[in-house]
Every structure is written in C-alpha cells, then in structure tokens.
Short mmCIF file of C-alpha atoms in Angstrom, two decimals:
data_model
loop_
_atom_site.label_atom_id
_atom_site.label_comp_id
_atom_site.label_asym_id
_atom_site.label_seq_id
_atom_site.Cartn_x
_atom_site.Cartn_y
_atom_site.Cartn_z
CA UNK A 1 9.84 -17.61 -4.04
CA UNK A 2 6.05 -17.41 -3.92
CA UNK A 3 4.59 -14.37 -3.38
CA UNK A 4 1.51 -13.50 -1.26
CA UNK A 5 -1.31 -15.30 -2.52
CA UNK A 6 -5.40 -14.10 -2.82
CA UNK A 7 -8.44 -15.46 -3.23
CA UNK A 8 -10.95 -14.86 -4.72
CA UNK A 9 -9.67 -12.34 -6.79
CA UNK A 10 -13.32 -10.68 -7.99
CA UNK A 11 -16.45 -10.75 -5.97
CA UNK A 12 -19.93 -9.31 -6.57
CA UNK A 13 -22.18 -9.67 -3.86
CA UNK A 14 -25.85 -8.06 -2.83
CA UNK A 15 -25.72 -5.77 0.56
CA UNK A 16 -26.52 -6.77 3.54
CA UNK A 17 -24.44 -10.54 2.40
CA UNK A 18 -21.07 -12.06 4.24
CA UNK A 19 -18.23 -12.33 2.38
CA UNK A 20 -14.73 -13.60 2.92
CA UNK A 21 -11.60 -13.13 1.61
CA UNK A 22 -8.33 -15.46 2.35
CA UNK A 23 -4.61 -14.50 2.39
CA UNK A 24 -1.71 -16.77 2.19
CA UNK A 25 1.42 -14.83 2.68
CA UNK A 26 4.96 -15.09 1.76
CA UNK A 27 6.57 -18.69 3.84
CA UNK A 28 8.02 -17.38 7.08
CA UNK A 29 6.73 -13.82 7.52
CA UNK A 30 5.48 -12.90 10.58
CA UNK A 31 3.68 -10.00 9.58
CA UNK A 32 0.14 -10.08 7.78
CA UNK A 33 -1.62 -6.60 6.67
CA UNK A 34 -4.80 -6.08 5.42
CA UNK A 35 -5.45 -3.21 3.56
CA UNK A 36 -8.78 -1.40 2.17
CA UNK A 37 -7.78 0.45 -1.49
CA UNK A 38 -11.43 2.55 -2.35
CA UNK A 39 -11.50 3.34 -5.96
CA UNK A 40 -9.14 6.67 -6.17
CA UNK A 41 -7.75 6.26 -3.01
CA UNK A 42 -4.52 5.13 -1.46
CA UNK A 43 -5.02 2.03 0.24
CA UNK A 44 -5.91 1.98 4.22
CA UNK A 45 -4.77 -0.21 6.89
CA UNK A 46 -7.59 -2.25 8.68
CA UNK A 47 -5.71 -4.88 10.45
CA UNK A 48 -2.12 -5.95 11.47
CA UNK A 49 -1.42 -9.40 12.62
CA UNK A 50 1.99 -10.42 14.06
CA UNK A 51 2.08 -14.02 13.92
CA UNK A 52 -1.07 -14.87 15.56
CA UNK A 53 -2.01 -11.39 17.09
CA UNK A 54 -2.82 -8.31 16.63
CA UNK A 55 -0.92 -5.59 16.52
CA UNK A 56 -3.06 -2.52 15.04
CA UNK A 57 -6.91 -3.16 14.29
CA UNK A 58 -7.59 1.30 15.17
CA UNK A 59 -9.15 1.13 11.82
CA UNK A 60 -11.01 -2.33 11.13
CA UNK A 61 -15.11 -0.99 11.53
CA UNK A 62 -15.29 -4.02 14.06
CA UNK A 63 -19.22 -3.97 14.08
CA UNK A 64 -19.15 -5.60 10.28
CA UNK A 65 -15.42 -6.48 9.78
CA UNK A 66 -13.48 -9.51 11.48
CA UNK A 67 -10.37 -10.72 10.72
CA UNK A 68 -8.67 -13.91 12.02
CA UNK A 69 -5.02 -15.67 11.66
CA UNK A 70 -5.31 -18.68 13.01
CA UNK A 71 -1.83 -21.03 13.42
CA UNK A 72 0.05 -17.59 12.22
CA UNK A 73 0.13 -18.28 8.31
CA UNK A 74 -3.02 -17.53 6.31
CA UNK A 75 -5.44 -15.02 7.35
CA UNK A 76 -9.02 -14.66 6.59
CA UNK A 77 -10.96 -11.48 6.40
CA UNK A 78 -14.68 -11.41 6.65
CA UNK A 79 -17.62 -8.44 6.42
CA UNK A 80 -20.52 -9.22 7.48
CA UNK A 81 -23.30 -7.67 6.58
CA UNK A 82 -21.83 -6.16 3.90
CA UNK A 83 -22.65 -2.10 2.86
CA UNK A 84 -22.45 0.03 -0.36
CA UNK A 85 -19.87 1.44 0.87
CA UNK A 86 -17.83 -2.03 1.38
CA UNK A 87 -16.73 -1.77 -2.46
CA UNK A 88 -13.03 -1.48 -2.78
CA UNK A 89 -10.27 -3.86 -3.58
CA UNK A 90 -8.35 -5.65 -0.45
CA UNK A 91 -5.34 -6.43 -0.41
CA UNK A 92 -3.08 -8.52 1.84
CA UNK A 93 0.49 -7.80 2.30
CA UNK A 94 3.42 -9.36 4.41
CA UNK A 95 6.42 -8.33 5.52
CA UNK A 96 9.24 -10.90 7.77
CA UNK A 97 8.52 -8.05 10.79
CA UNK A 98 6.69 -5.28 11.91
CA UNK A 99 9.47 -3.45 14.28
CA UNK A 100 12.03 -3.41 11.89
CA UNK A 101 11.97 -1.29 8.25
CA UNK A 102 11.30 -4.38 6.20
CA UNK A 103 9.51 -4.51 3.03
CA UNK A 104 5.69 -5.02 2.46
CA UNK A 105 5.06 -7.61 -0.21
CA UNK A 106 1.57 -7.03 -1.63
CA UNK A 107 -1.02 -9.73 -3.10
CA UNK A 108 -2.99 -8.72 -6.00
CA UNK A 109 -5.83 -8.12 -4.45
CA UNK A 110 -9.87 -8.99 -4.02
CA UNK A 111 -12.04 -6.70 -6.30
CA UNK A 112 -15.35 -6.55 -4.13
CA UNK A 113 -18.53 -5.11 -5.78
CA UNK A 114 -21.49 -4.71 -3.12
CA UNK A 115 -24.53 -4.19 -5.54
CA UNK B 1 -1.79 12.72 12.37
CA UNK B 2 -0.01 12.05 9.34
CA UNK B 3 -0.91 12.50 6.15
CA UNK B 4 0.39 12.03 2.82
CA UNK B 5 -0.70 14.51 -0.11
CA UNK B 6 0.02 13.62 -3.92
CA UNK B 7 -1.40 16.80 -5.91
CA UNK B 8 -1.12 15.40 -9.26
CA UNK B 9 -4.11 13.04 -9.95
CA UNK B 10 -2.70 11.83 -13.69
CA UNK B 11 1.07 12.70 -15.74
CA UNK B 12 1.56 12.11 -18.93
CA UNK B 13 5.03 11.56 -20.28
CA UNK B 14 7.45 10.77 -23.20
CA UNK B 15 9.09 7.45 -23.84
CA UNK B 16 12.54 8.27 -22.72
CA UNK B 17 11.75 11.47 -21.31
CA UNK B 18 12.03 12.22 -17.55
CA UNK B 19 9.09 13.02 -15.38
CA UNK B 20 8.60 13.77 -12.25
CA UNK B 21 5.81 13.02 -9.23
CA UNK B 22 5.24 14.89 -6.36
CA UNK B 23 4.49 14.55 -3.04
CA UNK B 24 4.16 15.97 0.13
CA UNK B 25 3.59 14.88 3.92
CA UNK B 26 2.82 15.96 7.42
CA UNK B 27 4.36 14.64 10.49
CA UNK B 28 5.60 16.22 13.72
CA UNK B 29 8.04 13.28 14.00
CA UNK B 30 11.30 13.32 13.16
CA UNK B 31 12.18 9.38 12.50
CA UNK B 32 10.60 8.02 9.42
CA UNK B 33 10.61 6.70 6.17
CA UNK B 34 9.09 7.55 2.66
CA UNK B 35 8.34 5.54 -0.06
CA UNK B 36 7.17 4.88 -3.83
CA UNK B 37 4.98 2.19 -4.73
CA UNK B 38 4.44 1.12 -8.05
CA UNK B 39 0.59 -0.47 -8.89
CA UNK B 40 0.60 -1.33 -12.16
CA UNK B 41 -3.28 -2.42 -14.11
CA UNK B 42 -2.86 -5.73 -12.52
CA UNK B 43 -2.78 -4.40 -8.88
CA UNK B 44 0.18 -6.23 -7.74
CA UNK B 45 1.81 -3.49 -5.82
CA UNK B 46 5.24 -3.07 -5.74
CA UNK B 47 8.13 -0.92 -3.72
CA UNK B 48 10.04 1.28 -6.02
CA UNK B 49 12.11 3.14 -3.50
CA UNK B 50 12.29 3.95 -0.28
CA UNK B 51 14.25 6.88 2.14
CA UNK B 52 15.27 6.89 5.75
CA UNK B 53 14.40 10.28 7.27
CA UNK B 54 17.43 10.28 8.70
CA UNK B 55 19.62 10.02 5.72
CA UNK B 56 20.14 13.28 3.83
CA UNK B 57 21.44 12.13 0.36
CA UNK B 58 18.81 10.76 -1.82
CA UNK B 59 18.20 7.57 -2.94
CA UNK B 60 18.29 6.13 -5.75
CA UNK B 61 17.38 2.99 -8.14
CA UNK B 62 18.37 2.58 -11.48
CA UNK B 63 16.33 5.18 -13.02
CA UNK B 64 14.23 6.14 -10.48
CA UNK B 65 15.37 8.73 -7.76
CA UNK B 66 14.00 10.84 -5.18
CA UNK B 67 14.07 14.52 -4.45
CA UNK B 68 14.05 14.31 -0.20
CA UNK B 69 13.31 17.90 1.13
CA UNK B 70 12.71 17.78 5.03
CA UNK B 71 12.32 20.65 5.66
CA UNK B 72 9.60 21.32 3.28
CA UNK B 73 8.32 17.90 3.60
CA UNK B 74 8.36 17.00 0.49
CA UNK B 75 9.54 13.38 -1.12
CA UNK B 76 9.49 13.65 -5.01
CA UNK B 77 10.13 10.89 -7.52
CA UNK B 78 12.21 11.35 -10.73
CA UNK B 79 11.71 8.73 -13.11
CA UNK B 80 14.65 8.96 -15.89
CA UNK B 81 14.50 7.05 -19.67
CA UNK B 82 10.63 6.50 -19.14
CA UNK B 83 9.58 3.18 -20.42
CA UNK B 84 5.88 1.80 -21.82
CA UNK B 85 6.25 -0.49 -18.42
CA UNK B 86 6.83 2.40 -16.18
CA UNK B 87 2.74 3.25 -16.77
CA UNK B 88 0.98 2.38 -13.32
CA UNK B 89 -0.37 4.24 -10.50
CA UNK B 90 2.19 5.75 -8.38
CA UNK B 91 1.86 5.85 -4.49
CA UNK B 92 4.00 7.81 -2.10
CA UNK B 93 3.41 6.52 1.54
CA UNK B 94 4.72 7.24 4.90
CA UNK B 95 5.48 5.00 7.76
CA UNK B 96 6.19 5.84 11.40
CA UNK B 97 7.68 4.33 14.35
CA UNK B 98 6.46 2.30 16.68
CA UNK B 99 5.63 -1.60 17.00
CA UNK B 100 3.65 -1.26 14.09
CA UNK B 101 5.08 -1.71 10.19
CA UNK B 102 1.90 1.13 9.25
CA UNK B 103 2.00 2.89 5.96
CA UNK B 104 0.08 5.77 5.30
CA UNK B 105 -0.50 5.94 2.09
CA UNK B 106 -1.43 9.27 -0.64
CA UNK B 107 -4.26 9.20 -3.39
CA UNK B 108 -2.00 7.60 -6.12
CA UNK B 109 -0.79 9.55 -9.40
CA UNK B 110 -1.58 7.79 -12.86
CA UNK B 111 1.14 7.68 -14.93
CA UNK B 112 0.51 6.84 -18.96
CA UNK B 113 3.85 6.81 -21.25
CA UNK B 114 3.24 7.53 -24.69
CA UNK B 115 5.09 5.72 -26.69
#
C-alpha cells in the first residue's frame, strides 16, 4: 500500500512569495490533515478536510494560508505572501475517518525556508 | 484547552538498555486517547502506541509500553532492548472527542542510542 505522498519535499523561497505544497493521501481515506511542525516544536493542526470539506480550519491564519481538496483526494496547500515566520516543515496526514479513533498516516513532509 | 508537556528535550541511552520518556497532559475531559509518535531523521512520522482513556491496563507493543497514570495525567513511554533504529524524535500527543480526528501534539524528545 502507498503511503501519503508530498511534494515538493524542500523549498526555499524569498518573503513576501506564494508557495504551494500538494498532498496525495493514502487511496480511500476520507480524512486529509495538514499540519505545521516549527523547528522544536510538535507539529500543529491548520486544516482538516473530510472528503471535500472542512471540518476544523480554527487554526489555518486564513489572511495568508488557503487550503483546497478538490474531488476529495489530493489536497493543495498554499501561503501567500509568505512571512519569516512561515518556515517550518508541513506535513500531510490521512486517516480512513475523522469520528472514529483511526490512525493518522503521515507524509514526509515539505521543508519550507522563507529567506 | 489541552495541552501536552514533554519535559525532557533530549535522552540518551544504551543499546539494549531501557529508557524511559515522559509526558504529561491537561484536559478537563474524561474520554480520550494518548499516543507516541515516532519521527525518525527522515520525518516520516510514525504511531508507536496508543491508549484509550478509558482503559486502565497499559498498553503495550513489543518493546515499547506505556506507564498510563490518570490521575496524575501522565502517559510515559518505556522503551525495552533499545536498538540503533529506535533513535528519532519522540512525540506524545493527545486527541479529544468530537467530529474532529485533532491531535495535540508535545515539543518532541530526541532520543540518540549509543551503540
């Protein structure tokens, strides 16, 4: 089985610059996560798709971030303009629901540098 | 709101010694799991173990087991017959009820393994 797929997997960009990172998750999960890992930091929840919807966005900044799912597969996450602060590693996870305990599967992650 | 405390920024342990990781939580809820994720240098994150709330005997997985303490809120992890592939950052993380899947996660734990 695949798992959740990332790309691109390092980015350096100048602030103030759009950026956008794609997710493909695992075949036939509903659930899509985006996450925000700052460097010594857990990792934060920014968005929560079920299929095609949201579900929990409380902590997406939605004045530079965006996030889309279109069809309910693979899920793109944008920042535009981009800050100094912007520089973390995203990652994408899926799980097959969101109201039952099942697992997250992570991707390995986009390493942003904002410069 | 929740949070999730890990008090130990970097261990250091033994090939085929035991260490363990701590961690501690705050909720006023009373239904919820815990869990251990594993992020090793290549970022792929990666469940080690995870405990229902609910449940009072600990869990376990091969060589890795939990210390559950409700009461004090604390979730430790024991990791027995430490391996050179056990070195990653640890993460303890909570996750409440609700329609959402949402992990809160702590600040990590590094773990090196000296062989």
């Amino acid at each position: 089985e695949a798992g959740v797929a990332q790309s691109p997997r390092y980015k350096i960009i100048e602030k103030r610059q759009s950026v956008a990172f794609w997710c493909n998750p695992i075949s036939g999960h509903a659930t899509l996560y985006w996450y925000q890992q700052i460097l010594g930091q857990g990792p934060k929840l920014l968005i929560q798709f079920q299929n095609n919807g949201v579900v929990d966005d409380s902590q997406l900044p939605k004045d530079r971030f965006s996030a889309e799912r279109l069809k309910g597969v693979d899920s793109t996450l944008k920042i535009q303009p981009a800050k100094l602060e912007d520089s973390a590693v995203y990652l994408c996870a899926s799980s097959l629901a969101a109201t039952v305990i099942y697992e997250q599967y992570f991707g390995p992650g986009t390493r942003l540098t904002v410069t | 709101a929740q949070t999730v405390t890990q008090s130990q920024p970097e261990m250091s342990v033994q090939e085929a010694e035991t260490v363990t990781l701590s961690c501690t939580y705050d909720t006023s809820e009373s239904d919820y799991y815990l869990f251990w994720y594993k992020q090793p240098p290549s970022r792929q994150m990666i469940l080690v173990i995870r405990q229902e709330a609910y449940k009072q005997q600990n869990a376990t997985e091969n060589r890795f087991s939990v210390n559950f303490q409700k009461a004090a809120k604390s979730f430790s992890l024991k990791i027995s017959d430490s391996q050179l592939g056990d070195a990653a950052m640890y993460f303890c993380a909570y996750r409440y009820g609700g329609a959402t899947n949402k992990l809160i996660f702590g600040t990590g734990t590094l773990l090196a393994v000296q062989p």
